[in-house]
GROMACS .gro file of N, CA and C in nm:
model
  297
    1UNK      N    1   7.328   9.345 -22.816
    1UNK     CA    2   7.229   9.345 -22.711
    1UNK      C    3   7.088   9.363 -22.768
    2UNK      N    4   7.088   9.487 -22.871
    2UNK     CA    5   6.941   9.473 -22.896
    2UNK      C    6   6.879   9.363 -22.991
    3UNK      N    7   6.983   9.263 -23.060
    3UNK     CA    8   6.936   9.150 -23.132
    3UNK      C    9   6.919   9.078 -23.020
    4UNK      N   10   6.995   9.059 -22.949
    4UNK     CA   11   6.955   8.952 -22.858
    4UNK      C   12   6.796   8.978 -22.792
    5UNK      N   13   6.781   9.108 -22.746
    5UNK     CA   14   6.634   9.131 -22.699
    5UNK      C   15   6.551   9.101 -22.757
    6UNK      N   16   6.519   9.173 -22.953
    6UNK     CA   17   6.435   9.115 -23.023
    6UNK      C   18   6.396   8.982 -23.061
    7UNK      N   19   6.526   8.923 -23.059
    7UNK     CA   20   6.533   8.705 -23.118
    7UNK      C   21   6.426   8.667 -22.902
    8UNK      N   22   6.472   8.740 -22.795
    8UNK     CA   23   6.394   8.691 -22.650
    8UNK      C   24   6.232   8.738 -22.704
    9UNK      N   25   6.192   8.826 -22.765
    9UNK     CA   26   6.070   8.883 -22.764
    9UNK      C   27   6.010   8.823 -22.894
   10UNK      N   28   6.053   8.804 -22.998
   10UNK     CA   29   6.055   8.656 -23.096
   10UNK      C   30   6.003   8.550 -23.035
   11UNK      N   31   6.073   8.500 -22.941
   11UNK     CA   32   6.064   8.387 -22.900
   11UNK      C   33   5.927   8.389 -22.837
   12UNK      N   34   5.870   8.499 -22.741
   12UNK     CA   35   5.816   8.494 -22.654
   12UNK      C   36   5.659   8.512 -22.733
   13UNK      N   37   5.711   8.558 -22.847
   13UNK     CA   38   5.514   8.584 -22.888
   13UNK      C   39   5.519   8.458 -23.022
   14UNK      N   40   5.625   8.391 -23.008
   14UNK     CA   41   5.595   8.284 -23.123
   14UNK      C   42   5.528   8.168 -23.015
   15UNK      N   43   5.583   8.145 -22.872
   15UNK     CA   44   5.474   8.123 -22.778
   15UNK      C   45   5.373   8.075 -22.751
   16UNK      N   46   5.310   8.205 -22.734
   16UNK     CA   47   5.218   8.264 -22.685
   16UNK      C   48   5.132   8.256 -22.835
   17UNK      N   49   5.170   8.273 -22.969
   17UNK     CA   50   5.037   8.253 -23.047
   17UNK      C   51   5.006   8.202 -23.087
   18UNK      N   52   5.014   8.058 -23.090
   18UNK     CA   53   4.923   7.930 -23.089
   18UNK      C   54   4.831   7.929 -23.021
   19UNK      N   55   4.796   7.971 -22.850
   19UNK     CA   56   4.773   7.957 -22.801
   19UNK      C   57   4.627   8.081 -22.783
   20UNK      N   58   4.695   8.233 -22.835
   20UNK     CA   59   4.579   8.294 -22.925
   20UNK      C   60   4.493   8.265 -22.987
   21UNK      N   61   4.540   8.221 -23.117
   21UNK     CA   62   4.451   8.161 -23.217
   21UNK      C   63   4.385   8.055 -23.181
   22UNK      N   64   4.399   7.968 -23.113
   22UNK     CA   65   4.304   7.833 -23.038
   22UNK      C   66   4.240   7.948 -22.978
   23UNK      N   67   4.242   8.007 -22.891
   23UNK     CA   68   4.108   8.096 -22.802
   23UNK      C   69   4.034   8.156 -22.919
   24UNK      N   70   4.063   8.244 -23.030
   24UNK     CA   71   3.997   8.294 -23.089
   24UNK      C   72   3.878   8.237 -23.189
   25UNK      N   73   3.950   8.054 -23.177
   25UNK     CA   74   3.870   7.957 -23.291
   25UNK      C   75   3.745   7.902 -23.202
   26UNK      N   76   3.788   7.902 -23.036
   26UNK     CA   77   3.654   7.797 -22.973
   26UNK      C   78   3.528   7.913 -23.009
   27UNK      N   79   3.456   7.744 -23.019
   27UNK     CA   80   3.293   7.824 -23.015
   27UNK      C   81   3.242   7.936 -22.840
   28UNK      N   82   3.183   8.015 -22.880
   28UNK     CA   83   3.134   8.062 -22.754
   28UNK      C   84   3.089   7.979 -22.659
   29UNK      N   85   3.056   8.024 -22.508
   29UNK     CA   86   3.009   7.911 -22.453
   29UNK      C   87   2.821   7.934 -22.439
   30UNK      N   88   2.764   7.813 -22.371
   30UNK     CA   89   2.623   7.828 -22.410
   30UNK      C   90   2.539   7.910 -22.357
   31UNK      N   91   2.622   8.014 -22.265
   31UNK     CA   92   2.547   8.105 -22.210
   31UNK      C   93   2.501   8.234 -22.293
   32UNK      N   94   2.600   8.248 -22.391
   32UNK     CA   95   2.590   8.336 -22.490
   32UNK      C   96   2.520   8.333 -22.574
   33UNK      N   97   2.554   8.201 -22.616
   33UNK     CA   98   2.481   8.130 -22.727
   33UNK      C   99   2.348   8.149 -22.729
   34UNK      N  100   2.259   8.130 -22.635
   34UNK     CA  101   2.140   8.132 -22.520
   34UNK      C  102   2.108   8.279 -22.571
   35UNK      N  103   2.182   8.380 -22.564
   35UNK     CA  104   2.140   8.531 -22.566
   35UNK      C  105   2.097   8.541 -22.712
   36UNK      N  106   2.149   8.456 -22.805
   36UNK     CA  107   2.102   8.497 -22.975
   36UNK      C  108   1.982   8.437 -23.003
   37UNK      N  109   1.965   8.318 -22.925
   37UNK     CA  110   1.823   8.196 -22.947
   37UNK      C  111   1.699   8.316 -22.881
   38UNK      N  112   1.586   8.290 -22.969
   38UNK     CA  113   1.489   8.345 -22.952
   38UNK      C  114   1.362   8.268 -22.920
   39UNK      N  115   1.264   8.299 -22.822
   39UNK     CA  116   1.203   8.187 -22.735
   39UNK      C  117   1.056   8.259 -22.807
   40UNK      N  118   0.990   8.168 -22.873
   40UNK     CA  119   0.878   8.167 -22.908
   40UNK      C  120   0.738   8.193 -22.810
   41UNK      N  121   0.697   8.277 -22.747
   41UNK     CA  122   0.554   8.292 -22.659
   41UNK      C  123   0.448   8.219 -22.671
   42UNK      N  124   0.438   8.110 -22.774
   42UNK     CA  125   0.325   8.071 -22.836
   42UNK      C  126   0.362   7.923 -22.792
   43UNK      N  127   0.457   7.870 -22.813
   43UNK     CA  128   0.537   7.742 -22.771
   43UNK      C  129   0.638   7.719 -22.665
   44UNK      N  130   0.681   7.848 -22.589
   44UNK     CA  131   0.777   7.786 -22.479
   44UNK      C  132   0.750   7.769 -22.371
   45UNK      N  133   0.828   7.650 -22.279
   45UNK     CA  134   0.797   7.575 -22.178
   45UNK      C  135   0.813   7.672 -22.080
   46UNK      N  136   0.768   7.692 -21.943
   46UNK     CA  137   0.755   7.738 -21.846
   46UNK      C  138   0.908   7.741 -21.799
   47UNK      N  139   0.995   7.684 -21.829
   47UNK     CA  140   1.144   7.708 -21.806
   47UNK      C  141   1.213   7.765 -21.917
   48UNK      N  142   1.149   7.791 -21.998
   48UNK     CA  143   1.252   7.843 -22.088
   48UNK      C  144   1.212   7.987 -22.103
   49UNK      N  145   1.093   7.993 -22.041
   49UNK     CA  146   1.016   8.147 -22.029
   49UNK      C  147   1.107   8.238 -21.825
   50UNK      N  148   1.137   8.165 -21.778
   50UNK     CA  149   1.171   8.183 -21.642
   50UNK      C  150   1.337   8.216 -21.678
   51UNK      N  151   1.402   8.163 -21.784
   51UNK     CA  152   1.563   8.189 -21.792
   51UNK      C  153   1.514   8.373 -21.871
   52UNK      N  154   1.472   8.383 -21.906
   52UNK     CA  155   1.439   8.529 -21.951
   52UNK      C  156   1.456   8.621 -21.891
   53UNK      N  157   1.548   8.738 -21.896
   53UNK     CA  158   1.579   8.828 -21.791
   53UNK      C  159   1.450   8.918 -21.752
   54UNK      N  160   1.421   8.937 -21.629
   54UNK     CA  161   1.326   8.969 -21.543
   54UNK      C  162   1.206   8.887 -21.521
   55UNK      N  163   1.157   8.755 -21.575
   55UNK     CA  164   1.058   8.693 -21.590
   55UNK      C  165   1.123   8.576 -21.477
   56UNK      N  166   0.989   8.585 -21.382
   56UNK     CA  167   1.024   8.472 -21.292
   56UNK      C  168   0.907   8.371 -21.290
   57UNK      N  169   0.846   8.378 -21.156
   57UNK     CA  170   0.752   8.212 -21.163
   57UNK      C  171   0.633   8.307 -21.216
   58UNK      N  172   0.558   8.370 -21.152
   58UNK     CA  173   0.428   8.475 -21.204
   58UNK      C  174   0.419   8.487 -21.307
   59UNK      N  175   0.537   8.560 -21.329
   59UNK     CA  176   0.494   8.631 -21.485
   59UNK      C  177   0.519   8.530 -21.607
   60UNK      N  178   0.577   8.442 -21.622
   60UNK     CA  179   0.566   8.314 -21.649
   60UNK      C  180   0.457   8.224 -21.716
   61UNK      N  181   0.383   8.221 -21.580
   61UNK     CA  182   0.293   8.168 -21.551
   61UNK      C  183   0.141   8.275 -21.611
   62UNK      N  184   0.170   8.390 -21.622
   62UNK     CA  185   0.097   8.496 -21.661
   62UNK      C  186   0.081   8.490 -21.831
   63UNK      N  187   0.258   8.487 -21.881
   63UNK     CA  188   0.243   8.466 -22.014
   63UNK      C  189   0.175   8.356 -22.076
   64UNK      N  190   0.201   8.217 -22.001
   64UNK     CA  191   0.154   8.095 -22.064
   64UNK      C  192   0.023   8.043 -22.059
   65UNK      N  193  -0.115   8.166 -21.952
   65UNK     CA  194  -0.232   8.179 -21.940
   65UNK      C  195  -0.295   8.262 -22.056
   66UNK      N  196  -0.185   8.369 -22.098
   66UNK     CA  197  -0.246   8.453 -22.188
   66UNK      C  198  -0.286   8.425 -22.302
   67UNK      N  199  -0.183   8.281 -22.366
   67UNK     CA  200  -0.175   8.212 -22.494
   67UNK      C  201  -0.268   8.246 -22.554
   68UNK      N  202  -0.331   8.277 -22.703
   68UNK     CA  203  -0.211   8.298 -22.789
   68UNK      C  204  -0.145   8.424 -22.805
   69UNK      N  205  -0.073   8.474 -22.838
   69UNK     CA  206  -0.027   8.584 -22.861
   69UNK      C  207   0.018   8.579 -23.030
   70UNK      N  208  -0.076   8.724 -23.083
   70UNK     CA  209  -0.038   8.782 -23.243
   70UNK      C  210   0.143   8.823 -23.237
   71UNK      N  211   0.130   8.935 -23.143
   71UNK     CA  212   0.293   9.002 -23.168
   71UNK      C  213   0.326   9.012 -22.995
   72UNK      N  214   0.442   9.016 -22.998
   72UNK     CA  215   0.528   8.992 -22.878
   72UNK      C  216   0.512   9.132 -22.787
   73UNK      N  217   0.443   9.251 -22.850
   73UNK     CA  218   0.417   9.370 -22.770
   73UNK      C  219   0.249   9.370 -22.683
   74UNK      N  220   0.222   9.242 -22.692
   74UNK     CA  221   0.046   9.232 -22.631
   74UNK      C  222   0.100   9.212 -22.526
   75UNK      N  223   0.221   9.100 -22.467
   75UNK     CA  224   0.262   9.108 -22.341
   75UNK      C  225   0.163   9.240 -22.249
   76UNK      N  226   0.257   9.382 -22.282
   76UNK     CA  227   0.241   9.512 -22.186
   76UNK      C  228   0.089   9.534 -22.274
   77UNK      N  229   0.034   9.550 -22.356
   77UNK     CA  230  -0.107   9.592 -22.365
   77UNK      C  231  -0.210   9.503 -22.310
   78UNK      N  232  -0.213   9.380 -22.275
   78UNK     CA  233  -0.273   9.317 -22.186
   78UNK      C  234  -0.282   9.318 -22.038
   79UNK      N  235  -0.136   9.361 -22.022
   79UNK     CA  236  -0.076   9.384 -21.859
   79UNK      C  237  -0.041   9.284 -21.831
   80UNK      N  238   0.008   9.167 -21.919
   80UNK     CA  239   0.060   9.084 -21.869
   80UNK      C  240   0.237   9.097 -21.783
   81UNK      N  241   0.282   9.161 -21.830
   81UNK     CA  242   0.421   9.218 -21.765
   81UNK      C  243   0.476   9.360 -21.753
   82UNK      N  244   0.466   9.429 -21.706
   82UNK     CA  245   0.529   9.569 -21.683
   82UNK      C  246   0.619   9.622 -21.815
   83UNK      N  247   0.619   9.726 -21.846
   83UNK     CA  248   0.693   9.806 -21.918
   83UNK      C  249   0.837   9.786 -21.929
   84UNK      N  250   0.875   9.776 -21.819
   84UNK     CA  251   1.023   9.789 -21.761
   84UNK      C  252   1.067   9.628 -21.817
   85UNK      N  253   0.989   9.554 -21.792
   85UNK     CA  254   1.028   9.408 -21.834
   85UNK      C  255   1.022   9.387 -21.916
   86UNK      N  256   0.927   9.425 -22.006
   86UNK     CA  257   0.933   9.438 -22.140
   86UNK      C  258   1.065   9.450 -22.244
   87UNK      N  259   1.095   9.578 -22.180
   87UNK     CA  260   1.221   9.613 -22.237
   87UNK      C  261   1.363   9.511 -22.252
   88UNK      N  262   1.342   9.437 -22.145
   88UNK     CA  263   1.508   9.406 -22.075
   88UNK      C  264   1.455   9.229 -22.206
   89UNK      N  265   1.315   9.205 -22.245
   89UNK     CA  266   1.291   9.090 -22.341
   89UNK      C  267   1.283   9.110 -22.479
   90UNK      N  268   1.221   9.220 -22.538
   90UNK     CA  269   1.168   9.193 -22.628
   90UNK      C  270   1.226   9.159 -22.748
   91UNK      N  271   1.406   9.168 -22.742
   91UNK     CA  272   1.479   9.125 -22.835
   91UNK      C  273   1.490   9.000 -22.856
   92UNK      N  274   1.430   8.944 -22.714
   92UNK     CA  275   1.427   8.809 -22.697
   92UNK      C  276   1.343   8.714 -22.731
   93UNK      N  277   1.253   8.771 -22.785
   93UNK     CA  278   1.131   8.682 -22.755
   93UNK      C  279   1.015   8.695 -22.904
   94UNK      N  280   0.952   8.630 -22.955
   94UNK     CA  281   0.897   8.623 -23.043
   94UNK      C  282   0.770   8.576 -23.056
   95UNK      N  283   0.663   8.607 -23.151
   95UNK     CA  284   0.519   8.563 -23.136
   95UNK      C  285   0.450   8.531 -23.277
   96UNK      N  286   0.451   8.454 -23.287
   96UNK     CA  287   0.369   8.423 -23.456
   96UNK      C  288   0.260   8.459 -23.447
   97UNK      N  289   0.228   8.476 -23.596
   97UNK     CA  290   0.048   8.496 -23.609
   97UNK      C  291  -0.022   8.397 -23.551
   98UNK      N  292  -0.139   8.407 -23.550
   98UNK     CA  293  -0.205   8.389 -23.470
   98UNK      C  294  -0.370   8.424 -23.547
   99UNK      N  295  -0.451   8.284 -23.624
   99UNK     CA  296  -0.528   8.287 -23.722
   99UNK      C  297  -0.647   8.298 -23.620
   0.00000   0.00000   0.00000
């Protein structure tokens, strides 16, 4: 009886792990992907500044008036976006020099 259980539970994860390893090989999907890409302040489009968590049409529209930006922390010393918003971007977001 208990060979027979182990050769059913054998069976059942020889299965099942093909089907593991294919999940573990796909690429992420592009929503994620999206979270590692970093959006330049100096060059991004008015939509690619709006997918940014807390940044909607205003502030947006606030950043891409402010142009240029040295470092990505003038955002809040200008007042272009709140503190709080700041936070939830700045991993996100990037600013070149600026001659």
């Amino acid at each position: 009886m208990t060979k027979l259980l182990r050769a059913v539970a054998l069976a059942i994860a020889l299965l099942f792990a093909p089907s593991i390893a294919f999940a573990k090989t796909q690429p992420a999907d592009k929503k994620s992907s999206a979270k590692t890409e970093k959006v330049d302040l100096n060059t991004a489009s008015e939509e690619e500044l709006k997918a940014l968590p807390g940044i909607g049409d205003a502030y947006s529209k606030k950043i891409i008036e402010g142009r240029p930006y040295k470092a990505k922390d003038e955002l809040v010393e200008k007042k272009i976006i709140p503190k709080a918003t700041y936070a939830k971007i700045k991993n996100k977001v990037v600013a070149h020099q600026v001659k």
